[in-house]
Backbone as CSV, one residue per row, in Angstrom:
resi,resn,N_x,N_y,N_z,CA_x,CA_y,CA_z,C_x,C_y,C_z
1,MET,2.152,19.060,-6.787,1.991,17.579,-6.977,2.464,17.030,-8.105
2,SER,3.666,15.574,-7.057,5.202,14.768,-7.828,4.203,14.730,-9.159
3,LEU,5.401,14.453,-10.387,4.989,13.564,-11.030,5.268,11.910,-10.738
4,LEU,6.162,11.922,-10.061,5.410,9.912,-9.404,4.673,9.983,-9.389
5,LEU,3.609,10.718,-8.032,2.257,10.573,-7.468,1.307,11.047,-8.600
6,ALA,1.559,11.603,-9.854,0.419,11.465,-10.580,1.060,10.163,-11.938
7,LEU,1.674,9.250,-11.875,2.256,8.151,-12.550,1.679,7.123,-12.226
8,PHE,1.308,6.982,-11.077,0.464,6.468,-10.508,-0.724,6.499,-10.369
9,ILE,-1.569,7.575,-10.175,-2.818,7.897,-10.048,-3.041,7.439,-11.818
10,ALA,-2.484,7.259,-13.195,-2.064,7.529,-14.277,-2.274,6.083,-13.782
11,LEU,-1.602,5.263,-13.709,-0.958,3.199,-13.147,-2.178,2.998,-13.430
12,TYR,-2.767,3.596,-11.743,-4.558,2.893,-11.659,-5.842,2.667,-12.232
13,ALA,-5.667,4.457,-12.691,-6.831,4.326,-14.208,-6.854,3.740,-15.078
14,ILE,-5.563,2.893,-15.213,-5.060,1.959,-15.992,-5.228,0.425,-16.282
15,SER,-5.990,0.289,-14.577,-5.525,-0.848,-14.348,-6.742,-1.720,-14.517
16,ALA,-5.947,-3.058,-15.434,-7.651,-3.967,-15.021,-8.020,-4.460,-14.011
17,VAL,-6.896,-4.358,-12.735,-7.553,-5.679,-11.367,-8.527,-5.707,-10.959
18,ASN,-9.442,-4.618,-11.504,-11.159,-4.718,-10.900,-11.257,-3.414,-11.386
19,LYS,-12.575,-2.826,-12.266,-12.907,-2.423,-12.904,-14.036,-1.107,-12.498
20,SER,-14.702,-1.704,-11.820,-15.473,-1.402,-10.792,-14.925,-0.550,-9.131
21,LYS,-13.460,-1.779,-9.135,-13.416,-0.795,-8.107,-12.522,0.945,-8.598
22,VAL,-12.103,0.566,-9.370,-11.783,2.114,-10.157,-12.598,2.952,-11.078
23,GLU,-13.466,2.732,-10.662,-14.448,3.980,-11.019,-15.145,4.309,-9.632
24,ALA,-15.302,3.379,-8.315,-15.650,4.140,-7.690,-14.525,5.091,-6.695
25,LEU,-12.933,4.813,-7.587,-12.375,6.248,-6.893,-11.450,7.542,-7.401
26,LYS,-12.434,7.352,-8.247,-12.754,8.549,-9.234,-12.932,10.380,-8.587
27,THR,-14.025,9.803,-7.316,-13.801,11.000,-6.588,-12.705,10.936,-5.710
28,GLU,-12.091,10.204,-5.532,-11.346,10.020,-4.464,-9.497,10.875,-4.806
29,PHE,-9.653,10.663,-6.566,-8.333,10.863,-7.302,-8.826,12.713,-7.484
30,ILE,-10.014,12.852,-7.652,-9.974,14.646,-7.784,-9.587,15.130,-6.337
31,LYS,-9.746,13.810,-5.804,-9.491,15.046,-4.399,-8.483,15.139,-4.281
32,ILE,-7.174,14.161,-4.751,-6.095,14.311,-4.377,-5.154,15.061,-5.165
33,PHE,-5.447,15.449,-6.231,-4.851,16.651,-7.324,-5.156,17.669,-6.523
34,ASN,-6.045,18.134,-5.446,-5.827,18.965,-4.575,-5.394,18.925,-3.707
35,TYR,-4.855,17.874,-3.704,-4.420,17.745,-2.152,-3.148,19.208,-1.965
36,ALA,-3.226,19.565,-0.726,-1.931,20.122,-0.593,-1.451,19.268,1.046
37,PRO,0.307,19.393,0.183,1.474,18.865,0.917,1.436,18.513,2.924
38,LYS,1.486,17.983,3.477,1.414,18.208,5.174,2.795,17.915,5.482
39,PRO,3.879,18.020,6.428,4.519,17.093,7.235,4.337,16.289,7.670
40,GLU,4.864,14.935,7.592,4.519,13.980,7.652,5.379,13.814,9.195
41,ALA,3.912,13.392,10.953,4.485,13.293,12.122,4.270,12.315,12.475
42,MET,4.223,10.773,12.844,4.730,9.489,12.935,5.668,9.624,12.563
43,GLN,5.371,8.391,13.540,7.384,7.770,14.209,7.131,6.561,13.937
44,PRO,7.691,5.964,13.010,7.913,4.180,13.122,8.050,3.119,13.870
45,VAL,7.254,2.596,14.945,8.088,1.849,16.341,8.925,0.718,16.054
46,LEU,8.949,0.541,14.510,9.638,-0.837,14.043,9.948,-0.343,12.650
47,VAL,10.936,-0.633,12.439,11.528,-0.849,11.043,12.370,-1.505,10.980
48,ILE,12.404,-2.280,9.660,12.842,-3.765,9.965,13.526,-3.572,8.247
49,PRO,14.768,-3.899,8.632,14.826,-3.819,6.071,14.603,-5.436,5.974
50,PRO,15.112,-5.717,4.451,14.053,-7.608,4.154,15.255,-8.371,4.704
51,ASP,15.124,-8.935,5.048,15.886,-10.218,5.045,15.488,-11.786,4.670
52,SER,16.694,-12.444,3.538,15.447,-13.634,3.377,16.670,-14.476,4.710
53,GLY,15.231,-16.351,4.204,16.080,-17.060,5.233,14.892,-17.506,6.310
54,LYS,15.035,-17.229,7.825,14.372,-17.232,8.767,12.929,-16.792,9.379
55,GLU,13.331,-14.626,8.805,11.652,-14.004,8.978,10.946,-14.556,8.061
56,GLU,11.193,-15.181,6.742,10.449,-15.841,5.271,9.655,-17.503,5.922
57,GLU,10.562,-17.942,7.001,10.315,-19.657,6.647,8.440,-18.947,7.927
58,GLN,9.468,-18.296,9.504,8.376,-18.387,10.128,6.985,-17.247,9.343
59,MET,6.950,-15.946,9.140,5.901,-15.859,8.474,5.001,-16.073,7.562
60,ALA,5.626,-17.514,6.830,5.005,-18.456,5.699,4.818,-19.309,6.131
61,SER,4.489,-20.108,7.870,3.527,-20.582,8.344,1.642,-20.978,8.420
62,GLU,1.301,-21.465,9.342,0.162,-21.405,9.287,-0.971,-20.062,9.005
63,SER,-1.609,-20.352,8.006,-2.201,-19.167,7.724,-3.935,-18.646,8.703
64,SER,-3.891,-18.087,9.242,-4.639,-17.308,10.141,-6.267,-18.207,9.982
65,LYS,-7.561,-18.843,10.582,-8.739,-18.807,10.307,-9.221,-17.550,10.037
66,PRO,-10.497,-17.500,8.916,-11.354,-16.150,8.810,-11.976,-16.092,10.069
67,ALA,-11.584,-14.652,10.376,-13.050,-14.593,11.922,-14.739,-13.630,10.860
68,SER,-15.098,-14.596,11.494,-16.951,-14.343,11.092,-17.024,-12.270,11.004
69,GLN,-18.063,-11.516,10.253,-17.780,-10.963,10.145,-18.653,-10.603,9.046
70,ASN,-19.709,-9.293,9.200,-21.378,-9.184,8.307,-20.381,-8.466,6.979
71,THR,-20.245,-9.397,5.705,-19.640,-9.281,4.848,-21.032,-8.057,3.667
72,GLU,-22.266,-8.212,4.367,-23.182,-7.798,3.701,-22.058,-5.829,4.367
73,THR,-22.258,-5.494,5.513,-21.832,-4.682,5.837,-20.743,-4.185,5.226
74,LYS,-19.308,-4.990,4.927,-18.216,-4.578,4.565,-18.693,-4.529,2.616
75,ALA,-19.440,-5.001,1.618,-19.702,-5.288,0.618,-19.955,-3.637,0.620
76,THR,-21.203,-3.446,1.941,-22.003,-2.095,1.175,-20.727,-0.858,1.356
77,ILE,-19.798,-1.194,2.612,-19.134,-0.097,2.451,-18.661,-0.068,0.613
78,ALA,-17.744,-1.139,0.778,-17.020,-1.275,-0.268,-17.155,0.061,-2.160
79,ARG,-18.659,0.080,-1.538,-19.611,0.388,-2.856,-19.463,1.816,-2.884
80,LYS,-19.011,1.843,-0.981,-19.067,3.804,-1.590,-17.404,4.634,-1.979
81,GLY,-16.678,3.147,-2.233,-15.467,4.030,-2.898,-14.191,3.629,-1.639
82,GLU,-14.228,3.187,-0.335,-13.430,3.277,-0.021,-12.163,2.506,-0.419
83,GLY,-10.904,2.726,-1.042,-10.263,2.380,-1.803,-8.716,2.888,-1.558
84,SER,-8.032,2.394,-2.705,-6.343,3.540,-2.329,-6.997,4.507,-3.094
85,VAL,-5.741,4.970,-1.859,-5.804,6.279,-1.873,-4.042,6.960,-1.978
86,LEU,-3.842,7.714,-2.894,-2.372,8.924,-2.699,-2.596,9.781,-1.916
87,GLU,-0.710,10.242,-1.779,-1.391,11.437,-0.833,0.220,11.957,-1.163
88,GLN,0.314,13.283,-1.417,2.012,13.974,-1.613,2.190,14.733,-0.445
89,ILE,2.372,14.106,0.554,3.979,14.878,1.754,5.066,15.313,1.450
90,ASP,5.432,17.111,2.324,6.760,16.857,2.402,8.074,16.099,2.094
91,GLN,8.043,14.912,2.740,9.390,14.141,2.485,8.997,13.034,0.659
92,GLY,7.995,12.966,0.343,7.803,11.994,-0.554,5.998,11.693,-1.376
93,SER,5.912,9.948,-0.983,4.436,10.088,-1.832,3.676,9.049,-1.197
94,VAL,2.372,8.193,-0.400,2.507,7.786,0.148,0.969,6.891,-0.745
95,LEU,1.955,5.708,-1.170,0.185,5.149,-1.126,-0.664,4.104,-0.692
96,LYS,-1.632,4.888,0.351,-2.646,3.605,1.445,-3.555,2.186,0.622
97,LEU,-3.788,1.282,0.804,-4.097,0.293,0.716,-4.711,-0.844,1.867
98,PRO,-6.066,-0.066,1.620,-7.040,-0.819,2.793,-6.522,-2.491,3.272
99,SER,-6.638,-2.782,3.683,-6.935,-3.773,3.766,-7.250,-5.379,4.094
100,SER,-8.811,-4.425,3.436,-10.058,-5.061,2.761,-10.122,-5.244,1.863
101,LEU,-8.733,-4.862,1.097,-8.411,-5.253,-0.916,-7.231,-6.011,-0.864
102,LEU,-6.481,-5.980,0.022,-5.086,-6.830,0.071,-4.806,-8.280,0.750
103,PHE,-6.286,-8.468,1.535,-5.585,-9.509,1.685,-7.179,-9.950,2.484
104,GLU,-7.144,-11.762,2.637,-8.214,-12.470,2.785,-9.108,-11.872,3.968
105,ASN,-8.939,-11.718,4.981,-9.874,-11.219,6.128,-9.580,-10.737,6.997
106,ALA,-10.061,-10.103,7.566,-9.672,-8.505,9.193,-8.918,-9.656,9.551
107,THR,-8.722,-10.737,9.470,-7.675,-10.990,10.518,-5.770,-11.885,9.575
108,SER,-5.737,-11.581,7.931,-5.091,-12.218,8.019,-4.169,-11.447,7.186
109,ASP,-2.584,-11.838,6.785,-1.897,-11.123,6.623,-1.614,-12.365,5.051
110,THR,-2.274,-12.620,4.536,-2.460,-13.862,2.839,-3.374,-12.594,2.342
111,ILE,-2.097,-12.266,1.167,-2.377,-10.991,0.520,-3.740,-11.873,-0.511
112,ASN,-4.738,-11.409,-1.443,-5.574,-11.565,-1.897,-4.438,-11.543,-3.305
113,GLN,-5.616,-12.529,-4.456,-4.800,-12.428,-5.682,-5.036,-11.724,-6.396
114,ASP,-6.332,-11.538,-5.590,-6.877,-10.566,-7.024,-5.895,-9.032,-7.325
115,MET,-5.221,-8.734,-5.641,-4.299,-7.490,-6.129,-2.767,-8.042,-6.214
116,MET,-2.260,-9.186,-6.898,-1.177,-9.637,-7.288,-0.588,-8.589,-8.510
117,LEU,-1.913,-8.256,-9.286,-1.747,-7.354,-10.232,-0.923,-6.148,-10.281
118,TYR,-1.452,-5.783,-9.182,-1.544,-4.344,-8.742,-0.743,-4.228,-8.192
119,ILE,0.105,-4.560,-7.615,1.372,-4.872,-6.593,2.631,-5.444,-7.681
120,GLU,2.640,-6.193,-8.160,3.186,-6.126,-9.442,3.487,-4.838,-10.456
121,ARG,2.383,-4.147,-10.745,2.878,-3.285,-11.363,3.069,-2.286,-10.916
122,ILE,3.141,-2.179,-10.080,4.450,-1.047,-8.837,5.261,-1.330,-9.156
123,ALA,5.869,-2.456,-8.455,7.080,-2.964,-8.285,7.596,-2.597,-9.843
124,LYS,6.829,-3.075,-10.982,7.681,-2.535,-12.478,7.905,-0.898,-12.120
125,ILE,7.193,0.012,-11.810,7.754,1.525,-11.894,8.587,1.171,-11.180
126,ILE,8.197,0.739,-9.864,9.466,0.919,-9.077,10.902,1.040,-9.342
127,GLN,11.594,0.267,-10.818,12.563,-0.530,-10.725,12.964,0.041,-12.110
128,LYS,11.668,1.214,-12.227,12.486,2.349,-13.347,13.134,3.731,-12.585
129,LEU,12.430,4.105,-11.376,12.822,4.932,-10.338,13.962,4.949,-10.537
130,PRO,14.439,6.659,-10.058,15.865,6.146,-9.995,16.685,5.284,-8.816
131,LYS,18.018,4.282,-8.225,17.915,4.070,-7.075,17.907,4.618,-5.675
132,ARG,18.506,5.843,-5.586,18.004,6.160,-4.201,16.270,6.871,-4.149
133,VAL,15.470,6.541,-4.856,14.407,6.298,-3.917,14.592,5.080,-3.193
134,HIS,13.730,5.087,-2.414,14.073,4.615,-0.888,12.432,4.154,-0.876
135,ILE,11.670,3.024,-0.649,10.652,2.945,0.059,10.001,1.917,0.709
136,ASN,9.426,2.366,1.907,8.944,1.712,2.766,7.310,1.518,3.218
137,VAL,7.779,-0.009,3.119,5.769,-0.680,2.965,5.702,-0.373,5.254
138,ARG,4.597,-0.077,5.244,3.780,0.530,6.553,2.392,-0.103,6.826
139,GLY,2.857,-1.181,8.219,1.902,-1.885,8.106,0.731,-1.073,9.625
140,PHE,-0.386,-1.042,9.261,-1.388,-0.296,10.012,-2.844,-1.167,10.624
141,THR,-3.088,-1.772,11.502,-4.494,-2.424,11.988,-5.058,-1.119,12.781
142,ASP,-6.396,-2.133,13.421,-7.090,-0.806,14.336,-7.164,-1.855,15.573
143,ASN,-8.070,-0.915,16.084,-7.721,-1.437,17.600,-9.188,-2.665,18.048
144,THR,-8.968,-3.321,17.380,-10.349,-4.700,17.685,-9.426,-5.709,18.077
145,PRO,-10.007,-5.899,19.439,-8.510,-7.099,20.425,-8.654,-8.558,19.240
146,LEU,-7.524,-9.660,18.626,-7.270,-9.945,18.277,-7.424,-11.570,18.749
147,ALA,-9.061,-11.575,18.964,-9.185,-12.929,19.552,-8.939,-14.504,18.015
148,LYS,-8.775,-15.425,18.650,-8.677,-16.693,18.294,-7.242,-16.670,16.762
149,THR,-6.359,-15.908,16.992,-5.314,-15.679,15.713,-4.143,-15.668,15.782
150,ARG,-3.291,-16.380,15.042,-1.858,-16.711,15.606,-1.689,-15.577,15.825
151,PHE,-1.369,-14.198,15.729,-1.247,-12.898,15.395,-1.518,-12.919,17.286
152,LYS,-0.071,-12.201,18.079,0.438,-11.881,19.405,-0.378,-10.533,19.974
153,SER,-0.024,-10.223,18.943,-0.223,-8.256,19.003,-0.643,-7.449,17.840
154,HIS,-1.512,-6.322,18.128,-1.446,-5.877,16.480,-0.129,-5.454,15.917
155,TYR,0.550,-4.851,16.284,2.460,-4.989,16.135,2.814,-6.724,15.421
156,GLU,2.725,-7.200,15.500,2.938,-8.315,14.400,2.256,-8.744,13.355
157,LEU,0.369,-8.374,13.358,-0.611,-8.167,12.533,0.398,-7.243,11.446
158,ALA,0.486,-6.496,12.377,0.925,-5.639,10.957,1.832,-5.432,10.701
159,ALA,2.896,-6.279,11.061,4.401,-6.225,10.354,3.747,-7.298,9.653
160,ASN,3.716,-8.321,9.672,3.342,-9.369,9.039,2.735,-8.762,8.068
161,ARG,1.615,-8.125,7.582,1.774,-7.572,6.345,2.304,-6.931,5.773
162,ALA,3.082,-6.229,6.343,3.831,-5.144,5.426,4.740,-5.613,4.685
163,TYR,5.402,-7.012,5.388,6.205,-7.744,5.183,6.148,-8.484,3.501
164,ARG,5.007,-9.429,4.226,3.784,-9.428,3.197,3.747,-9.319,1.608
165,VAL,3.667,-7.542,1.685,3.782,-7.126,0.642,5.251,-6.429,-0.271
166,MET,5.924,-6.788,0.762,7.600,-6.174,0.621,8.313,-7.094,0.253
167,LYS,7.875,-8.512,0.501,8.686,-9.792,-0.520,8.161,-9.894,-1.633
168,VAL,6.629,-9.334,-1.828,5.934,-9.575,-3.567,6.365,-8.711,-4.055
169,LEU,6.627,-6.919,-3.357,7.939,-6.158,-4.525,9.175,-6.932,-5.513
170,MET,9.909,-7.806,-3.676,10.418,-8.278,-4.340,10.130,-9.414,-5.684
171,GLN,10.019,-10.333,-4.832,9.144,-11.465,-5.777,9.322,-10.190,-6.990
172,TYR,8.605,-9.294,-7.665,8.163,-8.793,-9.132,9.644,-8.940,-9.738
173,GLY,10.907,-8.389,-8.631,12.018,-7.577,-9.480,12.710,-6.181,-8.553
174,VAL,12.043,-5.834,-7.579,12.731,-4.318,-6.806,13.624,-4.953,-5.761
175,ASP,13.811,-3.807,-6.777,15.585,-3.831,-5.431,16.110,-4.399,-4.405
176,PRO,16.416,-4.807,-3.042,16.279,-5.225,-2.084,17.252,-3.532,-0.988
177,ASN,17.746,-3.444,-1.276,18.581,-2.680,-0.672,17.836,-0.891,-0.821
178,GLN,16.426,-1.266,-1.798,15.881,0.136,-1.644,14.396,-0.068,-1.174
179,LEU,14.201,-1.308,-0.053,13.500,-2.103,0.673,13.623,-1.870,2.411
180,SER,12.254,-1.686,2.222,12.335,-1.417,4.675,10.993,-1.822,5.100
181,PHE,10.362,-2.615,5.895,8.671,-2.575,6.114,8.893,-2.386,7.439
182,SER,7.956,-1.281,8.127,7.842,-0.757,9.257,6.319,-1.316,9.760
183,SER,6.336,-1.358,11.442,4.719,-2.009,12.008,4.200,-0.616,13.187
184,TYR,3.312,0.026,12.404,2.631,0.985,13.441,1.594,0.175,14.547
185,GLY,1.111,-1.418,13.742,0.334,-1.437,14.526,-0.985,-0.661,14.951
186,SER,-2.110,-0.579,15.414,-2.978,-0.213,15.858,-2.902,1.842,16.487
187,THR,-1.263,1.944,16.786,-1.257,3.256,16.658,-1.551,4.236,15.206
188,ASN,-1.510,5.201,15.575,-1.429,6.594,14.573,-2.455,5.697,13.325
189,PRO,-4.062,5.498,13.895,-5.515,5.813,13.154,-5.903,6.789,11.956
190,ILE,-5.689,6.922,10.991,-6.425,8.051,10.407,-7.957,8.423,10.668
191,ALA,-8.698,7.394,11.567,-9.751,7.378,12.103,-10.674,7.247,13.522
192,PRO,-11.257,7.571,13.631,-12.001,6.685,15.312,-12.346,5.158,14.955
193,ASN,-11.417,4.067,16.276,-11.711,3.490,15.788,-13.334,2.754,16.226
194,ASP,-14.360,4.070,15.908,-16.356,3.470,16.803,-16.987,3.151,15.466
195,SER,-16.462,2.684,14.399,-17.925,2.350,13.184,-16.990,1.306,12.455
196,LEU,-17.545,0.197,11.988,-17.103,-0.594,11.414,-16.309,0.485,9.270
197,GLU,-16.792,1.250,8.791,-16.286,2.193,8.054,-14.523,2.410,8.717
198,ASN,-14.648,3.427,9.350,-13.533,3.349,10.447,-12.530,2.574,10.727
199,ARG,-12.886,1.093,11.550,-12.010,0.566,11.338,-11.618,-0.153,10.291
200,MET,-12.478,-0.373,9.023,-11.569,-0.702,7.603,-10.434,0.250,7.369
201,LYS,-10.976,1.654,6.939,-10.016,3.202,7.088,-8.390,2.614,8.068
202,ASN,-8.740,2.122,8.905,-6.753,2.328,10.057,-6.566,0.577,9.507
203,ASN,-7.295,0.275,9.335,-6.927,-1.066,7.896,-6.238,-0.976,7.377
204,ARG,-5.170,-0.924,7.009,-4.458,-0.503,5.716,-2.411,-0.917,5.912
205,VAL,-2.068,-0.699,4.740,-1.092,-1.121,4.218,-0.299,0.614,3.387
206,GLU,0.428,1.018,3.791,1.216,2.279,3.427,2.446,2.094,2.580
207,ILE,2.343,2.278,1.114,3.694,2.182,0.394,4.691,3.712,0.486
208,PHE,5.116,3.998,0.819,6.042,5.599,1.580,7.075,5.682,0.111
209,PHE,7.258,6.809,-0.386,8.014,6.506,-1.795,9.325,7.983,-1.225
210,SER,9.929,7.444,-0.549,11.230,9.126,-0.073,11.873,9.506,-1.743
211,THR,10.897,10.590,-2.067,11.837,10.989,-3.317,12.978,11.867,-3.006
212,ASP,13.265,12.720,-4.319,14.147,13.844,-4.202,13.617,14.896,-5.179
213,ALA,14.053,15.718,-5.769,14.005,16.730,-6.648,14.861,16.664,-6.936
214,ASN,15.898,16.151,-7.427,16.909,15.816,-8.216,15.980,14.573,-9.668
215,ASP,15.219,14.202,-8.709,14.484,12.704,-9.700,13.670,12.684,-10.548
216,LEU,13.254,14.314,-10.441,11.690,14.449,-10.428,12.310,14.546,-13.136
217,SER,13.841,14.759,-13.051,13.600,15.054,-14.589,13.497,13.391,-15.069
218,LYS,14.288,12.387,-14.205,14.111,10.903,-14.316,12.752,10.283,-14.505
219,ILE,12.320,11.399,-13.224,10.840,10.552,-13.186,9.698,10.458,-13.867
220,HIS,9.887,13.017,-15.520,8.957,12.367,-16.433,9.617,11.803,-17.294
221,SER,10.940,11.210,-17.769,10.881,10.561,-18.777,10.711,9.319,-18.609
222,ILE,10.679,8.723,-17.011,9.518,7.776,-17.256,8.049,7.244,-17.302
223,LEU,7.870,8.851,-17.525,5.836,8.961,-17.616,6.000,9.318,-18.365
224,ASP,6.959,10.090,-19.423,6.716,9.644,-21.138,7.032,8.196,-21.926
225,GLU,8.031,7.656,-21.087,8.093,6.636,-21.673,7.047,5.810,-21.200
226,GLU,6.247,5.349,-20.046,4.789,4.654,-19.854,4.057,4.995,-20.991
227,PHE,3.610,6.383,-21.013,2.544,6.816,-21.566,1.941,7.514,-22.781
228,ASN,3.360,7.403,-23.677,3.429,7.912,-24.788,4.964,7.397,-25.518
229,PRO,4.635,5.974,-25.730,5.622,5.470,-27.036,5.573,5.815,-27.539
230,HIS,4.668,5.955,-28.796,4.697,6.776,-29.567,5.716,8.302,-29.621
231,LYS,5.963,9.058,-28.757,6.793,9.690,-28.790,8.209,10.211,-28.316
232,GLN,8.562,8.263,-28.058,10.032,7.530,-27.828,10.769,7.098,-28.897
233,GLN,9.402,6.820,-29.758,10.249,5.985,-31.679,10.592,7.249,-32.392
234,GLU,9.800,8.998,-32.997,10.392,9.206,-33.249,11.308,10.185,-33.428
């Protein structure tokens, strides 16, 4: 397992965003440490580099109205530990963030304010990584029809969500040259779309870190600086 992956696990474990969610994710983190690297098979439908100006104005227009949902059922699923998952693959590391944590509702691209601190912490770590580490923010949805929303397709909703997260990373100082975003729409589900629980898994944003073996020493020094401050002073 790469040091970058270990860094994000430790980072989230000490995060003060939501202590109850951290506790719920401990089991998932144990699974991650035993995760076997696997090749990345999926190909993005759309890859877009960051661009300020018109895109930001268009996507910052009217917010979608909340869709009617069974909030009690969603809360029950959340208590089961459905949360962020970190995985290591051949090309780098992937941080999976369920849309139910990131966004206001199932058809929204408005980021939940509770998650802003978490994204800010991710941005601060990215800024300390070598500049050749590229970050691709990827949006995914389930296959539920988009009724009464401003989005014409799942690709558009997924693209907007990935774009929003990328813009927040830029807002907190990440170099735009290191960033891009992709839309997969309802393709590449990680679970069958046959239950609310599975649809919540498929509705996600993934932050993909393309790393190089030559960067390991640099990442190791960042790890020491973040979690062993007294060692740096000696």
